Tab-separated table of C-alpha atoms and ligand atoms in Angstrom:
chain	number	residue	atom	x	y	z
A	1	UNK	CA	0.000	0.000	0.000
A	2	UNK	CA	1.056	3.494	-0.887
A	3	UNK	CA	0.295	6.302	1.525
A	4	UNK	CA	-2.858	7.847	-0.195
A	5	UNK	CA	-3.736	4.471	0.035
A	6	UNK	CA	-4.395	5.922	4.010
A	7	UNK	CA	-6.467	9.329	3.060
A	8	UNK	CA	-10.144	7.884	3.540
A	9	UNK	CA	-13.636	8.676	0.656
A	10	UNK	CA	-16.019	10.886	1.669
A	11	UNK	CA	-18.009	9.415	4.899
A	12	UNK	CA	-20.717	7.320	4.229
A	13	UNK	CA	-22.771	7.174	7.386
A	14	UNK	CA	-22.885	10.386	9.708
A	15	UNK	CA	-22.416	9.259	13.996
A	16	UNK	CA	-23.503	11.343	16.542
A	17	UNK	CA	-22.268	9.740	19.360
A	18	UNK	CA	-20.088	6.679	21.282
A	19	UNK	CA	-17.566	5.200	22.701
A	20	UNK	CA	-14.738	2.635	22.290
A	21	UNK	CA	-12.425	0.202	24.064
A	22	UNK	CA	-9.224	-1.449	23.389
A	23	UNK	CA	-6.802	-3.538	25.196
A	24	UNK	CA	-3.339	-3.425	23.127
A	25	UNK	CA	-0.181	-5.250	24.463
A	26	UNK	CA	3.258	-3.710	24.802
A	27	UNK	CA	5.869	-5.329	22.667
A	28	UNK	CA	9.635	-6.010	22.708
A	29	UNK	CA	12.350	-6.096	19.834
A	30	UNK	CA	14.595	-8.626	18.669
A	31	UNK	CA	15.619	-7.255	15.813
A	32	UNK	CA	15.690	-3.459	17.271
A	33	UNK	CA	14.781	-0.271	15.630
A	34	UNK	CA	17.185	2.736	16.291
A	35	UNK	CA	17.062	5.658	13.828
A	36	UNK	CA	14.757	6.769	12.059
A	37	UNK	CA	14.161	9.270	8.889
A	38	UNK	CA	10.939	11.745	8.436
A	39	UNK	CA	7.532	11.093	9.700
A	40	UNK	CA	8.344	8.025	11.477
A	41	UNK	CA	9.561	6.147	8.532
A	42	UNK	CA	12.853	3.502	10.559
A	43	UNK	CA	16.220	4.012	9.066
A	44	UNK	CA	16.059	-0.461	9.155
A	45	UNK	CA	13.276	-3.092	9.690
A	46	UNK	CA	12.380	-4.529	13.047
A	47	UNK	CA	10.802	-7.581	13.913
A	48	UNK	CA	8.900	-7.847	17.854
A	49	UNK	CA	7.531	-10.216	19.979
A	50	UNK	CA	4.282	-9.014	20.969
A	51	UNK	CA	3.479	-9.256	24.509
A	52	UNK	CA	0.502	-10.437	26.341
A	53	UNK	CA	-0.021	-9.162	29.941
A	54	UNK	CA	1.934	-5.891	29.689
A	55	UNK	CA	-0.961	-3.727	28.164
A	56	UNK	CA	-2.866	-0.187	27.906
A	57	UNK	CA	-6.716	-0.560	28.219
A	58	UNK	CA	-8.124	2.651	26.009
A	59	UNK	CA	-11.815	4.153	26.130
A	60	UNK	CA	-13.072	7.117	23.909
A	61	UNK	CA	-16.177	8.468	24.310
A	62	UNK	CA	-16.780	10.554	21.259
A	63	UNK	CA	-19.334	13.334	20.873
A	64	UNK	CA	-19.997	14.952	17.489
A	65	UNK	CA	-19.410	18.896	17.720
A	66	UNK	CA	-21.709	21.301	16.305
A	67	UNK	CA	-19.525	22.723	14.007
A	68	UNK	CA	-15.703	21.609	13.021
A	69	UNK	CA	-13.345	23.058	15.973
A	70	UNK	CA	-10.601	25.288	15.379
A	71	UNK	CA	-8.344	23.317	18.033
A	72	UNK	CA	-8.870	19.439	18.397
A	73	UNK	CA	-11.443	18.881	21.144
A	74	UNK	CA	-10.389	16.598	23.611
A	75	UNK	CA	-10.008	15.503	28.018
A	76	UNK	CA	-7.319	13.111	29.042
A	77	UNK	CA	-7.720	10.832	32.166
A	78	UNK	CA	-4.754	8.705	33.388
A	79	UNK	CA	-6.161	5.816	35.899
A	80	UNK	CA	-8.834	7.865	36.834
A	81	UNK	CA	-7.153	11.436	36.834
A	82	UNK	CA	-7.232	14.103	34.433
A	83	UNK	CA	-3.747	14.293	33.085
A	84	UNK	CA	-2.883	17.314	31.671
A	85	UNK	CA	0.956	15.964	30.776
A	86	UNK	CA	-0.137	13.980	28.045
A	87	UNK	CA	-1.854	16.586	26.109
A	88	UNK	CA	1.008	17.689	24.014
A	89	UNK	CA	2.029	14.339	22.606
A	90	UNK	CA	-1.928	13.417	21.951
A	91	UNK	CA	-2.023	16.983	20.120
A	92	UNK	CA	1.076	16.424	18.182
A	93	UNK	CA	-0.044	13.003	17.553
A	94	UNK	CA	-3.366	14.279	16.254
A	95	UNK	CA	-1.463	16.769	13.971
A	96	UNK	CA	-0.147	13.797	12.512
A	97	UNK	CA	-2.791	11.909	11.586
A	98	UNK	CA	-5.643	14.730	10.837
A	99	UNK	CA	-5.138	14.278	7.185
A	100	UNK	CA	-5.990	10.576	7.439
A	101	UNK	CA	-8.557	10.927	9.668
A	102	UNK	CA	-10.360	14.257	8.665
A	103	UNK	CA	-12.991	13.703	11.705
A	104	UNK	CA	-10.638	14.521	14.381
A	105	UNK	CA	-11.923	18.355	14.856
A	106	UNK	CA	-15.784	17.371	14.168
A	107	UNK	CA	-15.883	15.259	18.006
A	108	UNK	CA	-14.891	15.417	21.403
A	109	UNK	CA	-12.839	13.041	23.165
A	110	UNK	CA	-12.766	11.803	26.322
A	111	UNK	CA	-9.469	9.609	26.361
A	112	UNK	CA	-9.534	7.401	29.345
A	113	UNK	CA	-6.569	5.325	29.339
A	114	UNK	CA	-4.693	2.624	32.160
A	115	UNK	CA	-1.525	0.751	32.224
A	116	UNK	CA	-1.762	-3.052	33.502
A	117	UNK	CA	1.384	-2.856	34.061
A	118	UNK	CA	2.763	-0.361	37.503
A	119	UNK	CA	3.138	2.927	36.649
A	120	UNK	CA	6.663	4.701	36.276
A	121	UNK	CA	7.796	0.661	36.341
A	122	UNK	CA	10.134	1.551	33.077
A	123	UNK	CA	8.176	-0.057	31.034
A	124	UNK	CA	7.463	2.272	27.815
A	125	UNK	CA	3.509	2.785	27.807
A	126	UNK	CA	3.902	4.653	24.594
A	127	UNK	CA	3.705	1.629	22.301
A	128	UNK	CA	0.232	0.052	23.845
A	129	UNK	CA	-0.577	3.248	24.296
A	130	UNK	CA	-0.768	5.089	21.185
A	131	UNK	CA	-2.084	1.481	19.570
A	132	UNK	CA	-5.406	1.644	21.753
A	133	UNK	CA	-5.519	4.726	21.056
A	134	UNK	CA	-5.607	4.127	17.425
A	135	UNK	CA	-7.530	1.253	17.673
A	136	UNK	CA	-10.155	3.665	19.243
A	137	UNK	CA	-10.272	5.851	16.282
A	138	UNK	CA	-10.260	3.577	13.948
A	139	UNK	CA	-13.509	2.347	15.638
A	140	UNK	CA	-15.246	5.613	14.823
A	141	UNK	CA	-13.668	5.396	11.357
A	142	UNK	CA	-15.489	2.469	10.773
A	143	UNK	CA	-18.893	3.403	11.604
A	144	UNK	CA	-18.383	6.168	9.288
A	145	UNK	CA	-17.162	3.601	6.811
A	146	UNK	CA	-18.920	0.254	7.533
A	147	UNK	CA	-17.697	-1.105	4.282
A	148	UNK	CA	-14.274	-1.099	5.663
A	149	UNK	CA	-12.368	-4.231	5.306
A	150	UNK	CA	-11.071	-6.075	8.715
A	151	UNK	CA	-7.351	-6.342	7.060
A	152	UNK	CA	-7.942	-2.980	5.983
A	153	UNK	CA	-8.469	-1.710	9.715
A	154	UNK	CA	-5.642	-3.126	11.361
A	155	UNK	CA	-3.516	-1.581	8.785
A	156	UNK	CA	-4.364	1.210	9.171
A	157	UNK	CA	-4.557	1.163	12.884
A	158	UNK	CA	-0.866	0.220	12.605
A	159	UNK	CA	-0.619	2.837	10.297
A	160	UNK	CA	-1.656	5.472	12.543
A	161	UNK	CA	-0.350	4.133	15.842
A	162	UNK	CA	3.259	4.681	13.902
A	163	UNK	CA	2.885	8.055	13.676
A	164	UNK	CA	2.171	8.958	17.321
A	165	UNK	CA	5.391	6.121	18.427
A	166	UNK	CA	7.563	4.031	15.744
A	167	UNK	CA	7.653	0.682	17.676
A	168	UNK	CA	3.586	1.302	18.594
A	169	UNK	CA	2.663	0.102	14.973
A	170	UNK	CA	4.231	-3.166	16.087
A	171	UNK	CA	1.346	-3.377	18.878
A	172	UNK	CA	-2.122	-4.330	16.970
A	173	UNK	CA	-1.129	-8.144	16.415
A	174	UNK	CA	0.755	-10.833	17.247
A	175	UNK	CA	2.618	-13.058	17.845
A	176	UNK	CA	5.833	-12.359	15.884
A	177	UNK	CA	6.139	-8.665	14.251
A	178	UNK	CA	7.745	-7.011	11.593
A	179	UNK	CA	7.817	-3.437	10.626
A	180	UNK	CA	9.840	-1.929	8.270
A	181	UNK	CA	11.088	-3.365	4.127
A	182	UNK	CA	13.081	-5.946	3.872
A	183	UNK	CA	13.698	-7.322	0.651
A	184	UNK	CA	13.661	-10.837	2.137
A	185	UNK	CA	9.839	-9.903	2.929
A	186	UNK	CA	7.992	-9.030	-0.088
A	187	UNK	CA	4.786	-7.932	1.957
A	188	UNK	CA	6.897	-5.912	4.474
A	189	UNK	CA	6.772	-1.960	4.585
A	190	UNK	CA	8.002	1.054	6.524
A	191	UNK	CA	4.274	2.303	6.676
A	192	UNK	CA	3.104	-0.321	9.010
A	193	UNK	CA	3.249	-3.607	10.340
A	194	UNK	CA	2.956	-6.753	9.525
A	195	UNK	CA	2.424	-10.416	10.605
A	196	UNK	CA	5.460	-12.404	10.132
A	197	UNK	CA	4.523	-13.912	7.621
A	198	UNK	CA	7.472	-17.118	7.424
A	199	UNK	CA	7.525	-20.370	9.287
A	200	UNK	CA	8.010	-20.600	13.137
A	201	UNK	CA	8.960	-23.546	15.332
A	202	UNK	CA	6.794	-24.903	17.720
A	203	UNK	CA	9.867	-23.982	20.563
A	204	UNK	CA	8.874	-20.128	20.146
A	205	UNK	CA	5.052	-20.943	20.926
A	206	UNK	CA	4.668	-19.465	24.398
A	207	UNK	CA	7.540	-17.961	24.585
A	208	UNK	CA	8.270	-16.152	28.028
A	209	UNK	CA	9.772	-12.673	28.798
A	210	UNK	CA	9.976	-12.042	32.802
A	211	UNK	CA	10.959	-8.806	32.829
A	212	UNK	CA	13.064	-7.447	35.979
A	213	UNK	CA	12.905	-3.710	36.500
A	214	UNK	CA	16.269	-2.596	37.640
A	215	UNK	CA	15.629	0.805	37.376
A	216	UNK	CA	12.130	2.178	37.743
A	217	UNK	CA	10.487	5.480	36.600
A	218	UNK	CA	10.571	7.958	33.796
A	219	UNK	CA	13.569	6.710	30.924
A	220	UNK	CA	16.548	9.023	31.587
A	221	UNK	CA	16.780	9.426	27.754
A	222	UNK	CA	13.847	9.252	25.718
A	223	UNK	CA	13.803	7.665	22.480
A	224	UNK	CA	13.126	10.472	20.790
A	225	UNK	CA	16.491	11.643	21.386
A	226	UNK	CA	18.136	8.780	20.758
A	227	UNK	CA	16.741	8.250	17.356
A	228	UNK	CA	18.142	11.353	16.029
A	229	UNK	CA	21.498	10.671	17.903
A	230	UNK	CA	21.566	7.852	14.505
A	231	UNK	CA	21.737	10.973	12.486
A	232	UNK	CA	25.133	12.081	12.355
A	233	UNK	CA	26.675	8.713	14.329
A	234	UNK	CA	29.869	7.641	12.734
A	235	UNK	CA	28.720	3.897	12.928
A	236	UNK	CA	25.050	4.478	11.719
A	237	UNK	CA	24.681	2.980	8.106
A	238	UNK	CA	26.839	-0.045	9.081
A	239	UNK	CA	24.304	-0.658	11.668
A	240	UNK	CA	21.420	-0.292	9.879
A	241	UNK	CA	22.872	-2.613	7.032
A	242	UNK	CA	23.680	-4.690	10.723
A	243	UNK	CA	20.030	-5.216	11.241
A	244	UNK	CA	18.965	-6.105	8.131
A	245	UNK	CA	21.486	-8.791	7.815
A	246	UNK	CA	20.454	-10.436	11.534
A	247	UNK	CA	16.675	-10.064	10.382
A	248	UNK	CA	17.745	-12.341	7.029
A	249	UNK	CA	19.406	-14.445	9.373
A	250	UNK	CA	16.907	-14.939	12.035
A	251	UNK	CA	14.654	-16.263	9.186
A	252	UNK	CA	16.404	-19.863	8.837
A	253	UNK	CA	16.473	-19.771	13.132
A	254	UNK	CA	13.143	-19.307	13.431
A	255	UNK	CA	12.096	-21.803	11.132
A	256	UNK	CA	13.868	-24.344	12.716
A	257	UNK	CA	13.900	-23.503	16.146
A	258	UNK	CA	17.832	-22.838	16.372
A	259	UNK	CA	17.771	-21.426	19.902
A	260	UNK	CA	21.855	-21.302	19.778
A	261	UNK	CA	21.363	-18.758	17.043
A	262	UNK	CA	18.048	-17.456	18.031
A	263	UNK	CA	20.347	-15.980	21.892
A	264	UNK	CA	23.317	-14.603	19.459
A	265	UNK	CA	21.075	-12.877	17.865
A	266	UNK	CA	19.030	-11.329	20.170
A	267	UNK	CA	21.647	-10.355	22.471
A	268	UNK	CA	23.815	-8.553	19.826
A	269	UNK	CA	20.979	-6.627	18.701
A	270	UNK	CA	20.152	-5.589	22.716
A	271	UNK	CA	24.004	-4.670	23.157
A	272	UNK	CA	24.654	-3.506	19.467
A	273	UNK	CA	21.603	-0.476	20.510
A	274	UNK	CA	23.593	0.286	24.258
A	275	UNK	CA	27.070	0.426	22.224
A	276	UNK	CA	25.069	3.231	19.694
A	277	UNK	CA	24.311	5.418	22.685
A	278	UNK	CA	27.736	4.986	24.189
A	279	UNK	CA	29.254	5.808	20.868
A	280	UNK	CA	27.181	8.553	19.562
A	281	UNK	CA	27.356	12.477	19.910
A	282	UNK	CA	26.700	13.179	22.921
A	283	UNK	CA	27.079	9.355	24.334
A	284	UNK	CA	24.783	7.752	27.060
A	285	UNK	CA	25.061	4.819	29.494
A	286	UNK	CA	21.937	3.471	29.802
A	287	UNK	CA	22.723	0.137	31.535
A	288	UNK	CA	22.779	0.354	35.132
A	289	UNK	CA	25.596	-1.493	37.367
A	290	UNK	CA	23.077	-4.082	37.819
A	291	UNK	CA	21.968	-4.193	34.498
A	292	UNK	CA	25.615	-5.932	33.900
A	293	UNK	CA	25.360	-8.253	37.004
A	294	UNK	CA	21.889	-9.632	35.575
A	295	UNK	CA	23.669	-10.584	32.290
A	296	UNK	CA	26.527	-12.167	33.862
A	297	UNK	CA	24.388	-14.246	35.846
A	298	UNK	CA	22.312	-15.460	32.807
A	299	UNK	CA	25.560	-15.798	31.251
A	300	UNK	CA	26.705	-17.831	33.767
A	301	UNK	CA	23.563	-20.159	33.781
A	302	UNK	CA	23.387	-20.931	30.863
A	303	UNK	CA	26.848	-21.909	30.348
A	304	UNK	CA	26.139	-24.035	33.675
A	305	UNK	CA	22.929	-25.452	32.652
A	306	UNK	CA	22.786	-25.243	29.165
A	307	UNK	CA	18.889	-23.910	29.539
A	308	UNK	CA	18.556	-21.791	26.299
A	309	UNK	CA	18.009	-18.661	28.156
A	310	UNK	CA	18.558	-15.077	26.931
A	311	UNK	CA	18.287	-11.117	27.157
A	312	UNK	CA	17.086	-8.291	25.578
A	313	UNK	CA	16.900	-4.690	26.614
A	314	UNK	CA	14.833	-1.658	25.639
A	315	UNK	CA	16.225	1.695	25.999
A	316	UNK	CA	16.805	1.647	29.494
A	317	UNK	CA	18.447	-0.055	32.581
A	318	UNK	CA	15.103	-3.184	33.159
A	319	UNK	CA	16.264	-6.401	31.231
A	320	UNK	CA	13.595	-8.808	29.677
A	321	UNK	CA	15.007	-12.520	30.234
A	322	UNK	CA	13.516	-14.399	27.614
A	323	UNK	CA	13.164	-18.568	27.201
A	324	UNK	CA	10.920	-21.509	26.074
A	325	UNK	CA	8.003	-22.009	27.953
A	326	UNK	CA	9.697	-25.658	29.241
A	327	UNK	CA	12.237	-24.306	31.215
A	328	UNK	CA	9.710	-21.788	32.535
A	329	UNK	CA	9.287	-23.798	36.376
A	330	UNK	CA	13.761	-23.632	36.982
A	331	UNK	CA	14.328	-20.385	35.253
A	332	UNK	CA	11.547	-18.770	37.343
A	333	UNK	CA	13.728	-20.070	40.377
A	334	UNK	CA	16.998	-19.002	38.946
A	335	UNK	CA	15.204	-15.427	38.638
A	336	UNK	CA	13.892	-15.847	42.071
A	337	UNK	CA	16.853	-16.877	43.789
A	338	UNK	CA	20.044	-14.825	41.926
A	339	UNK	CA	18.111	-11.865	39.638
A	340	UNK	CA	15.378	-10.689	41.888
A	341	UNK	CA	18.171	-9.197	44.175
A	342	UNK	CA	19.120	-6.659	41.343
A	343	UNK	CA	15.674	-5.467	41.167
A	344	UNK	CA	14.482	-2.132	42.224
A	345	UNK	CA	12.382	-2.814	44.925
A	346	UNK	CA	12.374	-6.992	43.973
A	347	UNK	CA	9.958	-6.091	41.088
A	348	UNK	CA	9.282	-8.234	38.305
A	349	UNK	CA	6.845	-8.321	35.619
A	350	UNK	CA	6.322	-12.269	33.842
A	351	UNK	CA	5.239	-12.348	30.591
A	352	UNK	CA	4.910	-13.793	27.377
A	353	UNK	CA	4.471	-13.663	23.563
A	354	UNK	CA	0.803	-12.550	22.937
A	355	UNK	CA	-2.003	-12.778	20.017
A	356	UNK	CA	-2.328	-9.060	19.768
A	357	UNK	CA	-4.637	-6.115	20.493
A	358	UNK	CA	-8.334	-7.088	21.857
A	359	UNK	CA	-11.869	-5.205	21.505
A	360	UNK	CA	-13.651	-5.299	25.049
A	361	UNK	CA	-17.105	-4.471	25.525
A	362	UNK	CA	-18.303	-1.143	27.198
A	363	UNK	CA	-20.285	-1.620	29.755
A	364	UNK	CA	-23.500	0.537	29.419
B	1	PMV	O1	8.898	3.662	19.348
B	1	PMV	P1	10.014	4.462	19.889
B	1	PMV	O2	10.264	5.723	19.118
B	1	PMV	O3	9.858	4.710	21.378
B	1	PMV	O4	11.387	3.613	19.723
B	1	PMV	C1	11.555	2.379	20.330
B	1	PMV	C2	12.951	1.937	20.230
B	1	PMV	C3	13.336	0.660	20.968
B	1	PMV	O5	12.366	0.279	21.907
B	1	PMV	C4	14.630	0.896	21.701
B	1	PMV	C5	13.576	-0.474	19.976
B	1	PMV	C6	12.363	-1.060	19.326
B	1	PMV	O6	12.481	-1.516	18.189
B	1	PMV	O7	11.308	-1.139	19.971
């Protein structure tokens, strides 16, 4: 699909009134995007594994205005609260996305949005976030438009969500993700996501990410600036020809369910987008002290017990240990008894890989 591809017909059907709700997971990368050029288009593909407990719940209760607004109309509740905070980003985000959907001054919105996950635990909320949030609109989109298509929706719900946070587009299915072109993928695109679409083994069903928060509350560098630190960073274009050769290369892994390769992998990309921050202009340590003594231990079991057990890392200090669901009962007690310790406050979050974004109903 092309972009106009995006920009909707005239309406159909004229709504008055309603209101939305979405549940859409967080996600995490293997294959990690860093960099990125205008309007949210990534400097390399990425491929995710979406998660399943780790989510935003979204309502939007839209009311039709009188007449088109000059400002978009909209309240913002956090867990309960107005939250004033989030305004800009939702009014930057709506700049985005007015010219794809040209309702956004004809409503109000009441945005109520919650985080199943603790809040200021590290955890990015802007990825499940902006995908409710776009899973909301496209709601209203398609009572305007009941002739949508379902494929079509979740496109373009990916579509938008990429616009108000890159890795968010990765956040309206599961359970393995891939957003950006690849010429390995013929279906694959920078404009959303998609499903990958190859063969997986049977070792990656269930899939668990127990993810220990080392360091808790706001991210001392947002991604925002660390995508443009790719910009002028002397080791940029090898690394973005870096990820597209590990996302040809996870292909063959995956398919057979080479966990040996499947760890290299994974932890090279984690490491490979900490060494960018340390090496770019100006640089950024983003690993914590215990950040390092979490890998050495799951370094050290693994070499001990040969469990195929692994890391990854956002942009931040919290580390997501990821492994087959069969090992789940003595890696849990490995985390319990030698990982917990490095935790901020002995906080953990267990997950796994997860089927995507759900529709809940509203209670009346
Ligand atoms: O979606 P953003 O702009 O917050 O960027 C996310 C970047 C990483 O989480 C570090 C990597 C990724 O691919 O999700």
């Amino acid at each position: 699909m092309i972009i106009k591809d995006f920009l909707p017909d005239p309406y159909l059907v004229k709504k008055k009134e309603g209101k939305s709700l979405w549940k859409a997971p967080s996600n995490i990368a293997l294959i990690k995007y860093w960099g990125k050029k205008q309007n949210q288009i990534p400097a390399n593909p990425s491929l995710s594994l979406t998660l399943n407990s780790s989510a935003t719940t979204t309502m939007v209760d839209y009311r039709r205005l009188g007449k088109n607004g000059t400002d978009f109309a909209f309240d913002l509740f956090f867990e309960g609260r107005p939250m004033e905070s989030f305004r800009p980003k939702i009014e930057t985000f709506f700049k985005r996305i007015e010219a794809y959907l040209p309702f956004l001054r004809q409503y109000h919105f009441k945005i109520e949005t919650s985080n199943s996950f603790p809040h200021s635990s590290g955890i990015a909320s802007s990825a499940s976030g902006m995908a409710a949030l776009s899973l909301c609109l496209m709601d209203l989109e398609r009572e305007l438009n009941p002739e949508m298509e379902p494929t079509f929706f979740k496109k373009k719900a990916s579509f938008l969500a990429r616009l108000g946070s890159g890795s968010a587009c990765r956040s309206i299915e599961g359970d393995l993700i891939l957003w950006g072109e690849s010429p390995d993928f013929p279906e694959s695109t920078d404009l959303h996501a998609i499903k990958y679409p190859f063969k997986v083994h049977g070792v990656f069903k269930n899939y668990q990410d127990t993810i220990l928060l080392v360091q808790k509350g706001k991210k001392e560098v947002s991604s925002t600036v660390g995508h443009d630190l790719m910009h002028h960073h002397p080791f940029a274009d090898r690394r973005f020809v870096q990820a597209h050769n590990n996302l040809s290369k996870l292909r063959p892994i995956l398919a057979d369910g080479d966990l040996a390769g499947f760890i290299q992998i994974v932890e090279s990309e984690a490491l490979t987008l900490h060494a960018m921050m340390m090496t770019g202009s100006p640089y950024f340590m983003l690993m914590k002290p215990n950040t390092l003594e979490i890998i050495n231990k799951i370094w050290e079991f693994r070499r001990a017990t040969k469990t195929p057990i692994c890391f990854t890392l956002d942009a931040g200090a919290n580390v997501h240990v990821l492994y087959p669901e069969d090992g789940k009962e003595s890696v849990m007690q490995f985390i319990k008894d030698e990982l917990v310790a490095y935790c901020e406050n002995g906080q953990y979050i267990c997950d796994q890989i997860g089927f995507g974004a759900r529709k809940l109903m509203v209670e009346k």
